[in-house]
mmCIF file of C-alpha atoms in Angstrom:
data_model
loop_
_atom_site.group_PDB
_atom_site.id
_atom_site.type_symbol
_atom_site.label_atom_id
_atom_site.label_comp_id
_atom_site.label_asym_id
_atom_site.label_seq_id
_atom_site.Cartn_x
_atom_site.Cartn_y
_atom_site.Cartn_z
ATOM 1 C CA THR A 21 11.207 13.830 -2.932
ATOM 2 C CA LYS A 22 10.694 10.843 -1.053
ATOM 3 C CA TYR A 23 12.482 8.595 -3.161
ATOM 4 C CA ASP A 24 15.514 10.823 -1.733
ATOM 5 C CA GLN A 25 15.085 9.932 1.789
ATOM 6 C CA THR A 26 17.758 7.722 3.368
ATOM 7 C CA TYR A 27 16.714 4.223 3.800
ATOM 8 C CA ALA A 28 17.980 2.036 6.810
ATOM 9 C CA GLU A 29 20.634 -0.137 4.469
ATOM 10 C CA VAL A 30 21.097 -3.610 6.373
ATOM 11 C CA SER A 31 24.355 -6.063 5.117
ATOM 12 C CA GLU A 32 23.387 -10.283 5.270
ATOM 13 C CA GLU A 33 25.255 -10.056 8.426
ATOM 14 C CA GLU A 34 23.313 -7.347 10.457
ATOM 15 C CA ARG A 35 20.274 -9.159 9.307
ATOM 16 C CA ALA A 36 21.510 -12.669 10.482
ATOM 17 C CA LYS A 37 22.072 -10.726 13.767
ATOM 18 C CA LEU A 38 18.743 -9.654 13.898
ATOM 19 C CA ARG A 39 16.921 -12.825 13.008
ATOM 20 C CA ARG A 40 18.852 -14.364 15.844
ATOM 21 C CA GLU A 41 18.291 -11.258 18.355
ATOM 22 C CA PHE A 42 14.081 -11.466 17.027
ATOM 23 C CA ARG A 43 14.240 -15.654 17.039
ATOM 24 C CA PHE A 44 13.055 -15.614 13.777
ATOM 25 C CA GLU A 45 15.668 -18.585 12.699
ATOM 26 C CA GLY A 46 13.510 -20.819 11.731
ATOM 27 C CA LYS A 47 12.416 -22.257 8.279
ATOM 28 C CA GLY A 48 9.192 -20.647 8.310
ATOM 29 C CA PRO A 49 8.482 -17.271 6.348
ATOM 30 C CA ILE A 50 8.656 -13.882 8.180
ATOM 31 C CA ILE A 51 5.336 -11.458 8.323
ATOM 32 C CA VAL A 52 6.202 -7.875 9.095
ATOM 33 C CA ALA A 53 3.318 -5.675 9.469
ATOM 34 C CA GLY A 54 4.375 -2.258 9.534
ATOM 35 C CA SER A 55 2.480 0.842 11.149
ATOM 36 C CA THR A 56 -0.648 -0.713 12.005
ATOM 37 C CA HIS A 57 -3.602 0.781 13.698
ATOM 38 C CA GLY A 58 -6.578 -0.509 15.443
ATOM 39 C CA GLY A 59 -8.910 -3.124 13.895
ATOM 40 C CA GLU A 60 -5.899 -4.036 11.481
ATOM 41 C CA GLU A 61 -3.726 -6.011 14.107
ATOM 42 C CA GLU A 62 -7.380 -8.448 14.375
ATOM 43 C CA ILE A 63 -7.094 -8.884 10.252
ATOM 44 C CA VAL A 64 -3.434 -9.384 10.339
ATOM 45 C CA VAL A 65 -3.572 -12.094 13.282
ATOM 46 C CA ARG A 66 -6.256 -14.026 11.983
ATOM 47 C CA THR A 67 -4.576 -13.969 8.336
ATOM 48 C CA PHE A 68 -1.208 -15.235 10.275
ATOM 49 C CA GLY A 69 -3.288 -17.927 11.784
ATOM 50 C CA LYS A 70 -4.288 -19.184 8.525
ATOM 51 C CA ILE A 71 -0.583 -18.855 7.480
ATOM 52 C CA LEU A 72 0.592 -20.859 10.354
ATOM 53 C CA GLU A 73 -1.953 -23.973 9.333
ATOM 54 C CA LYS A 74 0.537 -24.142 6.249
ATOM 55 C CA TYR A 75 3.579 -23.016 7.751
ATOM 56 C CA PRO A 76 3.729 -23.894 11.515
ATOM 57 C CA ASP A 77 7.482 -22.436 11.635
ATOM 58 C CA ALA A 78 5.807 -19.031 10.261
ATOM 59 C CA ARG A 79 6.721 -15.849 12.112
ATOM 60 C CA LEU A 80 4.924 -12.277 12.402
ATOM 61 C CA LEU A 81 6.786 -8.726 13.510
ATOM 62 C CA LEU A 82 3.532 -6.356 14.150
ATOM 63 C CA ALA A 83 4.500 -3.169 14.337
ATOM 64 C CA VAL A 84 1.867 -0.675 15.735
ATOM 65 C CA ARG A 85 1.723 2.573 15.101
ATOM 66 C CA GLU A 86 0.676 3.980 18.211
ATOM 67 C CA ILE A 87 3.425 2.178 20.486
ATOM 68 C CA THR A 88 0.947 3.033 23.570
ATOM 69 C CA ARG A 89 -1.629 0.092 22.458
ATOM 70 C CA ALA A 90 1.133 -2.468 22.559
ATOM 71 C CA ALA A 91 -0.255 -3.716 25.939
ATOM 72 C CA SER A 92 -4.115 -4.376 24.584
ATOM 73 C CA VAL A 93 -2.615 -5.721 21.359
ATOM 74 C CA ARG A 94 -0.469 -8.182 23.331
ATOM 75 C CA PHE A 95 -4.018 -8.908 25.521
ATOM 76 C CA MET A 96 -5.725 -9.343 22.200
ATOM 77 C CA ILE A 97 -3.222 -11.826 20.675
ATOM 78 C CA LYS A 98 -2.598 -13.576 23.872
ATOM 79 C CA HIS A 99 -6.139 -14.330 24.075
ATOM 80 C CA GLN A 100 -6.350 -15.836 20.539
ATOM 81 C CA GLY A 101 -3.953 -18.680 21.917
ATOM 82 C CA TYR A 102 -0.641 -17.731 20.164
ATOM 83 C CA THR A 103 2.785 -17.187 21.894
ATOM 84 C CA VAL A 104 3.677 -13.237 21.906
ATOM 85 C CA LEU A 105 6.346 -10.933 23.182
ATOM 86 C CA ARG A 106 6.865 -7.278 23.691
ATOM 87 C CA ARG A 107 9.977 -6.086 21.698
ATOM 88 C CA SER A 108 10.620 -4.206 25.015
ATOM 89 C CA LYS A 109 10.254 -6.994 27.264
ATOM 90 C CA MET A 110 12.476 -9.160 25.390
ATOM 91 C CA GLY A 111 15.705 -10.229 28.262
ATOM 92 C CA THR A 112 12.768 -9.485 31.140
ATOM 93 C CA ASP A 113 10.739 -11.820 32.928
ATOM 94 C CA GLU A 114 7.936 -12.217 30.338
ATOM 95 C CA ASP A 115 10.416 -13.537 27.699
ATOM 96 C CA ASP A 116 10.949 -17.102 28.233
ATOM 97 C CA GLY A 117 14.082 -17.213 25.473
ATOM 98 C CA LYS A 118 12.323 -19.344 23.602
ATOM 99 C CA GLY A 119 11.341 -17.025 20.938
ATOM 100 C CA ALA A 120 7.497 -16.118 20.080
ATOM 101 C CA GLN A 121 5.442 -16.719 17.022
ATOM 102 C CA ILE A 122 4.086 -12.822 16.980
ATOM 103 C CA VAL A 123 6.633 -9.952 18.249
ATOM 104 C CA ILE A 124 4.873 -7.056 18.817
ATOM 105 C CA LEU A 125 7.609 -3.857 17.588
ATOM 106 C CA ASP A 126 6.927 -1.177 20.662
ATOM 107 C CA THR A 127 10.138 0.939 20.043
ATOM 108 C CA ILE A 128 10.596 4.021 18.524
ATOM 109 C CA GLY A 129 13.468 4.035 15.164
ATOM 110 C CA GLU A 130 13.678 0.270 14.743
ATOM 111 C CA LEU A 131 11.022 -0.958 12.133
ATOM 112 C CA GLY A 132 13.156 0.754 8.631
ATOM 113 C CA ARG A 133 15.778 -1.705 9.531
ATOM 114 C CA LEU A 134 14.018 -4.583 10.436
ATOM 115 C CA TYR A 135 11.352 -4.338 7.126
ATOM 116 C CA SER A 136 15.155 -6.168 5.795
ATOM 117 C CA LEU A 137 13.755 -9.503 7.554
ATOM 118 C CA ALA A 138 10.705 -9.603 5.793
ATOM 119 C CA ASP A 139 9.469 -12.432 2.945
ATOM 120 C CA VAL A 140 6.083 -9.946 2.666
ATOM 121 C CA VAL A 141 5.378 -6.843 4.360
ATOM 122 C CA PHE A 142 1.856 -5.357 4.765
ATOM 123 C CA VAL A 143 1.742 -1.588 5.488
ATOM 124 C CA GLY A 144 -1.032 -0.413 8.054
ATOM 125 C CA GLY A 145 -3.241 2.621 7.839
ATOM 126 C CA SER A 146 -4.154 0.911 4.799
ATOM 127 C CA PHE A 147 -7.039 -0.863 5.741
ATOM 128 C CA VAL A 148 -8.397 1.733 8.040
ATOM 129 C CA LYS A 149 -9.288 5.317 6.478
ATOM 130 C CA VAL A 150 -6.015 6.544 7.983
ATOM 131 C CA GLY A 151 -4.645 6.028 4.931
ATOM 132 C CA GLY A 152 -1.476 3.589 4.380
ATOM 133 C CA HIS A 153 2.038 4.634 5.398
ATOM 134 C CA ASN A 154 5.237 4.588 3.515
ATOM 135 C CA ILE A 155 5.630 1.997 1.392
ATOM 136 C CA LEU A 156 8.755 3.011 0.157
ATOM 137 C CA GLU A 157 10.467 2.000 3.115
ATOM 138 C CA PRO A 158 9.955 -1.911 2.860
ATOM 139 C CA ALA A 159 10.560 -1.507 -1.293
ATOM 140 C CA ALA A 160 13.828 -0.054 -0.390
ATOM 141 C CA HIS A 161 14.750 -3.165 1.193
ATOM 142 C CA GLY A 162 13.675 -5.414 -2.074
ATOM 143 C CA LYS A 163 10.029 -6.365 -0.390
ATOM 144 C CA PRO A 164 6.816 -7.627 -1.796
ATOM 145 C CA VAL A 165 4.284 -5.198 -0.365
ATOM 146 C CA LEU A 166 0.743 -6.008 0.361
ATOM 147 C CA VAL A 167 -1.894 -2.934 1.339
ATOM 148 C CA GLY A 168 -5.703 -2.655 2.213
ATOM 149 C CA PRO A 169 -7.992 -0.133 -0.273
ATOM 150 C CA TYR A 170 -7.206 3.281 1.708
ATOM 151 C CA MET A 171 -4.038 4.200 0.150
ATOM 152 C CA PHE A 172 -4.867 8.257 -0.995
ATOM 153 C CA ASN A 173 -2.160 9.800 1.204
ATOM 154 C CA PHE A 174 0.590 7.546 -1.465
ATOM 155 C CA GLN A 175 -1.373 7.824 -4.114
ATOM 156 C CA GLU A 176 1.202 8.285 -6.974
ATOM 157 C CA ILE A 177 3.689 6.371 -5.372
ATOM 158 C CA PHE A 178 1.173 3.249 -5.114
ATOM 159 C CA GLU A 179 0.280 3.842 -8.490
ATOM 160 C CA LEU A 180 4.054 3.413 -9.863
ATOM 161 C CA LEU A 181 4.605 0.670 -7.326
ATOM 162 C CA SER A 182 1.596 -1.326 -8.366
ATOM 163 C CA GLN A 183 2.189 -0.896 -12.172
ATOM 164 C CA ARG A 184 5.458 -2.265 -11.793
ATOM 165 C CA GLY A 185 3.981 -5.156 -9.431
ATOM 166 C CA VAL A 186 5.843 -4.197 -6.209
ATOM 167 C CA CYS A 187 2.350 -3.425 -4.151
ATOM 168 C CA ILE A 188 -0.780 -5.172 -4.424
ATOM 169 C CA MET A 189 -4.249 -3.778 -2.975
ATOM 170 C CA THR A 190 -6.316 -6.279 -1.156
ATOM 171 C CA PRO A 191 -9.463 -4.667 -1.081
ATOM 172 C CA ASP A 192 -10.404 -6.830 2.124
ATOM 173 C CA GLU A 193 -9.678 -9.168 4.893
ATOM 174 C CA LYS A 194 -10.458 -12.988 2.245
ATOM 175 C CA SER A 195 -8.353 -10.786 -0.419
ATOM 176 C CA PHE A 196 -5.548 -10.263 1.724
ATOM 177 C CA GLU A 197 -5.218 -13.775 3.372
ATOM 178 C CA THR A 198 -5.415 -15.160 -0.432
ATOM 179 C CA THR A 199 -2.778 -13.023 -1.895
ATOM 180 C CA LEU A 200 -0.420 -13.723 1.194
ATOM 181 C CA LEU A 201 -0.831 -17.143 1.147
ATOM 182 C CA ASP A 202 -0.397 -17.312 -2.519
ATOM 183 C CA LEU A 203 2.669 -15.274 -2.752
ATOM 184 C CA LEU A 204 4.348 -17.468 0.200
ATOM 185 C CA GLY A 205 3.707 -20.340 -2.438
ATOM 186 C CA ASN A 206 5.307 -18.670 -5.033
ATOM 187 C CA PRO A 207 9.114 -17.886 -4.075
ATOM 188 C CA GLU A 208 9.719 -17.046 -7.948
ATOM 189 C CA LYS A 209 7.098 -14.188 -7.803
ATOM 190 C CA MET A 210 8.209 -12.711 -4.322
ATOM 191 C CA LYS A 211 11.721 -12.813 -6.185
ATOM 192 C CA LYS A 212 10.452 -11.006 -9.108
ATOM 193 C CA MET A 213 8.606 -8.469 -6.895
ATOM 194 C CA GLY A 214 11.520 -7.634 -4.522
ATOM 195 C CA GLU A 215 14.055 -7.265 -7.905
ATOM 196 C CA ALA A 216 11.366 -4.915 -9.032
ATOM 197 C CA ALA A 217 11.153 -2.603 -6.227
ATOM 198 C CA LEU A 218 14.878 -2.050 -5.770
ATOM 199 C CA GLU A 219 14.584 -0.978 -9.799
ATOM 200 C CA VAL A 220 11.873 1.301 -8.942
ATOM 201 C CA VAL A 221 13.823 2.970 -6.069
ATOM 202 C CA HIS A 222 17.028 3.104 -7.569
ATOM 203 C CA GLU A 223 15.576 4.566 -10.903
ATOM 204 C CA ASN A 224 13.900 7.406 -8.772
ATOM 205 C CA GLN A 225 16.419 8.326 -6.667
ATOM 206 C CA GLY A 226 18.467 11.446 -7.480
ATOM 207 C CA ALA A 227 14.964 12.964 -8.142
ATOM 208 C CA THR A 228 15.540 16.082 -5.743
ATOM 209 C CA GLU A 229 18.421 17.086 -7.595
ATOM 210 C CA ARG A 230 17.227 16.555 -11.357
ATOM 211 C CA ASN A 231 14.537 18.878 -9.901
ATOM 212 C CA ILE A 232 16.808 21.571 -8.880
ATOM 213 C CA ALA A 233 18.354 21.180 -12.519
ATOM 214 C CA SER A 234 15.206 21.511 -14.396
ATOM 215 C CA PHE A 235 14.145 24.847 -11.843
ATOM 216 C CA GLU A 236 17.836 26.200 -12.550
ATOM 217 C CA GLU A 237 17.396 25.609 -16.440
ATOM 218 C CA LEU A 238 13.849 27.412 -16.450
ATOM 219 C CA VAL A 239 15.941 30.218 -14.137
ATOM 220 C CA LYS A 240 18.480 30.937 -17.086
ATOM 221 C CA GLU A 241 15.895 30.816 -19.929
ATOM 222 C CA TYR A 242 13.708 33.439 -18.366
ATOM 223 C CA GLY A 243 16.905 35.662 -17.466
ATOM 224 C CA ILE A 244 16.254 35.511 -13.909
ATOM 225 C CA ARG A 245 19.147 35.124 -11.328
ATOM 226 C CA LEU A 246 18.726 33.095 -8.422
ATOM 227 C CA ARG A 247 20.180 36.074 -6.505
ATOM 228 C CA GLY A 248 19.376 39.196 -6.449
ATOM 229 C CA LYS A 249 16.450 40.195 -9.447
ATOM 230 C CA ALA A 250 17.156 40.241 -13.478
#
């Protein structure tokens, strides 16, 4: 099952190293927006602008679902007046070494580990009719998760995480902004959501083994052997 996938574990030492690498070393909150699609980046960046008004040292890691869109997303962000850097351009002439307000993740295979840097995570695909992506990844790092209204392809998992207070559905941009600001202003609530996230993931790990065991019990009950005929 999805709960039994191996999610990247990140030690405190690794997390500190990643924060230095991405220059996320200030005291402001870190928002990670994972697997975003066209139309979602605009929502996230506008909301991030509101966060900066209250938390000037905040940082946003924006992981585009299709890395071929990274250049156009960077142009949009730069046009709105924010400092922005693509992950793939770190250490090049595009990188002034000062650290950007927004980093676009345009590499493959890093998002799972980078969720560990977040204070709050938004999972993309959920504000467009693509459907939200894997919300268990950030939950496995003990992170509060926000999504938009379209979670039909992860419905069962979303309902469980929602019931346990781990994942909050925000139906529109205004709700997303209000909910995110509310969470950032309530560290105790964020902590409880994170703890609940880890509990849910741990409780459901081993589901594959339990399913196999149940199947084997049924096989015995009906006198059917796994190999050969009864």
